[in-house]
Amino acid sequence: MKITELFERGEFVVSAEVGPPKGIHIEHVVEEAKTYLKGVHAVNVTDNQSSVMRLGSLAVCKVLKDAGLNPIFQLTCRDRNRIALQSDLLSAAMLGIENLLLLTGDHTKMGDHPQAKPVFDLDSVSLIHTVKQLESGVDLGGNALVGEPPKFAKGAVVSPCSDSVDAQLAKMERKVRAGAEYFQTQAVFEPEKFIKFMEKAKQFGKPVQVGIIIPKSAGMAKFMNNNVAGVHVPDDMIEELKKDKEKTKAGITGVEIAARIIKECKPYCQGIHIMALGWESKVPALLEQAGLSE
Amino acid sequence: MLMTQLKSKETIESLVAGKKVFILNCLGCKEIYFPEKEANELQKELSASGDVTGILTTDYVCNPDNLKLRLSKYQAEIDAADVVLVFSCGVGMQTVADYLENKRVYTACDTYPMPGFQGVTPLEYDCGQCGECYLNLTGGICPITACSKSLVNGQCGGSKDGKCEVDSNMECGWERIYRRLEKLGRLDAMKCPTQIRNYATDDETK
């Protein structure tokens, strides 16, 4: 089902992320998703996340769909030119994948094949434009599609705690004008910054899902602060993670922090997007503590 | 070797319509083919319709010291203009836009590559010779060469403290563009239609 229909119904939409493995066996991925993510509305499947080569997003989307989950196909511009992107979009529609998250993608230098040629023939904005064009029955080259055109829920991303949030808002506006229908954000650890961002972003009238990462340790928090753009874990949160090492290791502290962030942000947004990063098993507890279990 | 071509007459006229214009021609580089005749004709027309505060034809505007020296005699004419219209390659244009950072500086040209020696290129600026110059939309900072992904529709989410995620010694090109547009009161340029690059190199498909 299209995630946009859920927003229209006024649902507080919960999605979670699944990263395909570097290999061809995904039974455990499907099992985990079926066990721990049955309470979420949709499951994002990442596209060679962080420029690390893995099993393909589209194939995993199809497998998850067959397992009864509602996949969101993440598509980046790093590895494909406009011909391959459009071809994969048609393939997705043929396979019954209805949700897209359209991104520029990390640079190849960030991943495990830094020698690779970065493509970026299109970018997030022109990719959204391209999807809209395909939906009108015409490809980017101006040629008519045969038969009924595809129809997707078109998602995009924005980084609300970025140190250049005004430039991020300008880019968000471009995405909206190009046809983006909903947004998922980079991970938020500073609800007050997110709330300020939403005051400005609400003018675009598009639903926003706040990005949530369950912090696993003080070390992970510091790593993100030093290396992940647009993410900042405040000092008092790092202290909280340091205080009781056993509790933190068991995931209890991280879930408490994430649930608190969700509660603070909830009145200002239309959903959450959980990036569990291997802690899919903590998702049910997180949803319960955040008051989002059914 | 580079080849510079004029943008369409309509495009150039739309850049300067209703504004006072200072025109800067660069004829320095033997390595660059410059459409001198066409540029002269166009500038005559612009002059005839009034509002041209001055025309300076010089060489090597890509050399910041040389540029400063040449422009110093024309300060009054530049001050009187709303727009400085540059007829040069992309490197020259970027040097002028950076030097006159509070002025709206537009290029009248697109720069194409030709095989062989590239011509005089100072360290700070680089022209991608893409043949569809974006500098008028970006405050005179080239998104092709200043952004590690050569994005043409705004910044990605990968800048931290103003630096590019790919190279921490490199400033985020789009953050520079955004700040420059902000300073110039030209943030409306961010609302331009979705840009899609044209990689076709032959005239028929360009």
GROMACS .gro file of C-alpha atoms in nm, chain A residues 48-177:
model
  130
   48ASN     CA    1   2.405   0.001  -0.120
   49GLN     CA    2   2.400   0.211   0.196
   50SER     CA    3   2.711   0.416   0.273
   51SER     CA    4   2.839   0.317  -0.074
   52VAL     CA    5   2.909  -0.036   0.051
   53MET     CA    6   2.826  -0.297  -0.215
   54ARG     CA    7   2.546  -0.530  -0.106
   55LEU     CA    8   2.251  -0.728  -0.230
   56GLY     CA    9   2.015  -0.509  -0.435
   57SER     CA   10   1.739  -0.302  -0.282
   58LEU     CA   11   1.478  -0.387  -0.545
   59ALA     CA   12   1.519  -0.765  -0.511
   60VAL     CA   13   1.495  -0.745  -0.131
   61CYS     CA   14   1.186  -0.520  -0.161
   62LYS     CA   15   1.016  -0.791  -0.367
   63VAL     CA   16   1.107  -1.065  -0.116
   64LEU     CA   17   0.976  -0.855   0.176
   65LYS     CA   18   0.658  -0.778  -0.014
   66ASP     CA   19   0.602  -1.149  -0.075
   67ALA     CA   20   0.654  -1.201   0.299
   68GLY     CA   21   0.364  -0.966   0.370
   69LEU     CA   22   0.555  -0.646   0.452
   70ASN     CA   23   0.512  -0.308   0.283
   71PRO     CA   24   0.850  -0.213   0.128
   72ILE     CA   25   0.990   0.131   0.046
   73PHE     CA   26   1.241   0.107  -0.240
   74GLN     CA   27   1.538   0.337  -0.173
   75LEU     CA   28   1.696   0.453  -0.495
   76THR     CA   29   2.016   0.657  -0.521
   77CYS     CA   30   2.184   0.832  -0.814
   78ARG     CA   31   2.536   0.718  -0.727
   79ASP     CA   32   2.549   0.392  -0.925
   80ARG     CA   33   2.309   0.436  -1.217
   81ASN     CA   34   2.262   0.682  -1.498
   82ARG     CA   35   1.917   0.806  -1.602
   83ILE     CA   36   1.857   0.506  -1.827
   84ALA     CA   37   1.925   0.251  -1.551
   85LEU     CA   38   1.729   0.453  -1.293
   86GLN     CA   39   1.419   0.471  -1.512
   87SER     CA   40   1.450   0.104  -1.603
   88ASP     CA   41   1.467   0.008  -1.232
   89LEU     CA   42   1.166   0.230  -1.161
   90LEU     CA   43   0.964   0.044  -1.426
   91SER     CA   44   1.085  -0.287  -1.282
   92ALA     CA   45   0.972  -0.178  -0.935
   93ALA     CA   46   0.626  -0.087  -1.062
   94MET     CA   47   0.599  -0.420  -1.244
   95LEU     CA   48   0.688  -0.603  -0.919
   96GLY     CA   49   0.417  -0.414  -0.731
   97ILE     CA   50   0.654  -0.193  -0.528
   98GLU     CA   51   0.456   0.123  -0.457
   99ASN     CA   52   0.679   0.333  -0.230
  100LEU     CA   53   0.999   0.513  -0.321
  101LEU     CA   54   1.261   0.704  -0.127
  102LEU     CA   55   1.466   0.902  -0.376
  103LEU     CA   56   1.816   1.014  -0.279
  104THR     CA   57   2.133   1.153  -0.432
  105GLY     CA   58   2.339   0.891  -0.247
  106ASP     CA   59   2.669   0.898  -0.062
  107HIS     CA   60   2.985   0.951  -0.265
  108THR     CA   61   3.171   0.636  -0.374
  109LYS     CA   62   3.473   0.756  -0.171
  110MET     CA   63   3.275   0.692   0.152
  111GLY     CA   64   3.236   0.318   0.093
  112ASP     CA   65   3.421  -0.007   0.028
  113HIS     CA   66   3.488   0.059  -0.341
  114PRO     CA   67   3.650   0.404  -0.334
  115GLN     CA   68   3.798   0.333  -0.680
  116ALA     CA   69   3.450   0.326  -0.835
  117LYS     CA   70   3.325   0.594  -1.071
  118PRO     CA   71   3.054   0.802  -0.903
  119VAL     CA   72   2.769   0.849  -1.151
  120PHE     CA   73   2.540   1.133  -1.029
  121ASP     CA   74   2.398   1.174  -1.381
  122LEU     CA   75   2.082   1.284  -1.197
  123ASP     CA   76   2.047   1.398  -0.835
  124SER     CA   77   1.767   1.365  -0.579
  125VAL     CA   78   1.569   1.657  -0.725
  126SER     CA   79   1.597   1.557  -1.089
  127LEU     CA   80   1.525   1.194  -0.993
  128ILE     CA   81   1.197   1.302  -0.830
  129HIS     CA   82   1.121   1.501  -1.145
  130THR     CA   83   1.198   1.190  -1.353
  131VAL     CA   84   0.957   0.972  -1.153
  132LYS     CA   85   0.685   1.231  -1.200
  133GLN     CA   86   0.753   1.237  -1.570
  134LEU     CA   87   0.731   0.855  -1.592
  135GLU     CA   88   0.400   0.875  -1.405
  136SER     CA   89   0.271   1.102  -1.680
  137GLY     CA   90   0.348   0.830  -1.933
  138VAL     CA   91   0.663   0.986  -2.081
  139ASP     CA   92   1.027   0.909  -2.007
  140LEU     CA   93   1.302   1.165  -1.949
  141GLY     CA   94   1.398   1.149  -2.315
  142GLY     CA   95   1.044   1.254  -2.409
  143ASN     CA   96   0.938   0.912  -2.539
  144ALA     CA   97   0.595   0.767  -2.462
  145LEU     CA   98   0.569   0.459  -2.236
  146VAL     CA   99   0.366   0.167  -2.362
  147GLY     CA  100   0.048   0.101  -2.165
  148GLU     CA  101  -0.050   0.228  -1.823
  149PRO     CA  102   0.223   0.437  -1.658
  150PRO     CA  103   0.356   0.355  -1.308
  151LYS     CA  104   0.229   0.532  -0.996
  152PHE     CA  105   0.437   0.563  -0.681
  153ALA     CA  106   0.439   0.735  -0.342
  154LYS     CA  107   0.742   0.961  -0.387
  155GLY     CA  108   0.954   1.017  -0.076
  156ALA     CA  109   1.266   1.224  -0.018
  157VAL     CA  110   1.504   1.305   0.266
  158VAL     CA  111   1.608   1.618   0.455
  159SER     CA  112   1.861   1.686   0.731
  160PRO     CA  113   1.686   1.898   0.998
  161CYS     CA  114   1.975   1.929   1.247
  162SER     CA  115   2.229   2.022   0.980
  163ASP     CA  116   2.448   2.322   1.064
  164SER     CA  117   2.325   2.475   0.736
  165VAL     CA  118   1.956   2.414   0.792
  166ASP     CA  119   1.851   2.713   0.576
  167ALA     CA  120   2.025   2.560   0.273
  168GLN     CA  121   1.861   2.226   0.359
  169LEU     CA  122   1.519   2.394   0.363
  170ALA     CA  123   1.590   2.550   0.023
  171LYS     CA  124   1.674   2.205  -0.111
  172MET     CA  125   1.361   2.061   0.053
  173GLU     CA  126   1.154   2.322  -0.128
  174ARG     CA  127   1.312   2.219  -0.460
  175LYS     CA  128   1.220   1.857  -0.386
  176VAL     CA  129   0.861   1.955  -0.308
  177ARG     CA  130   0.838   2.154  -0.631
   0.00000   0.00000   0.00000
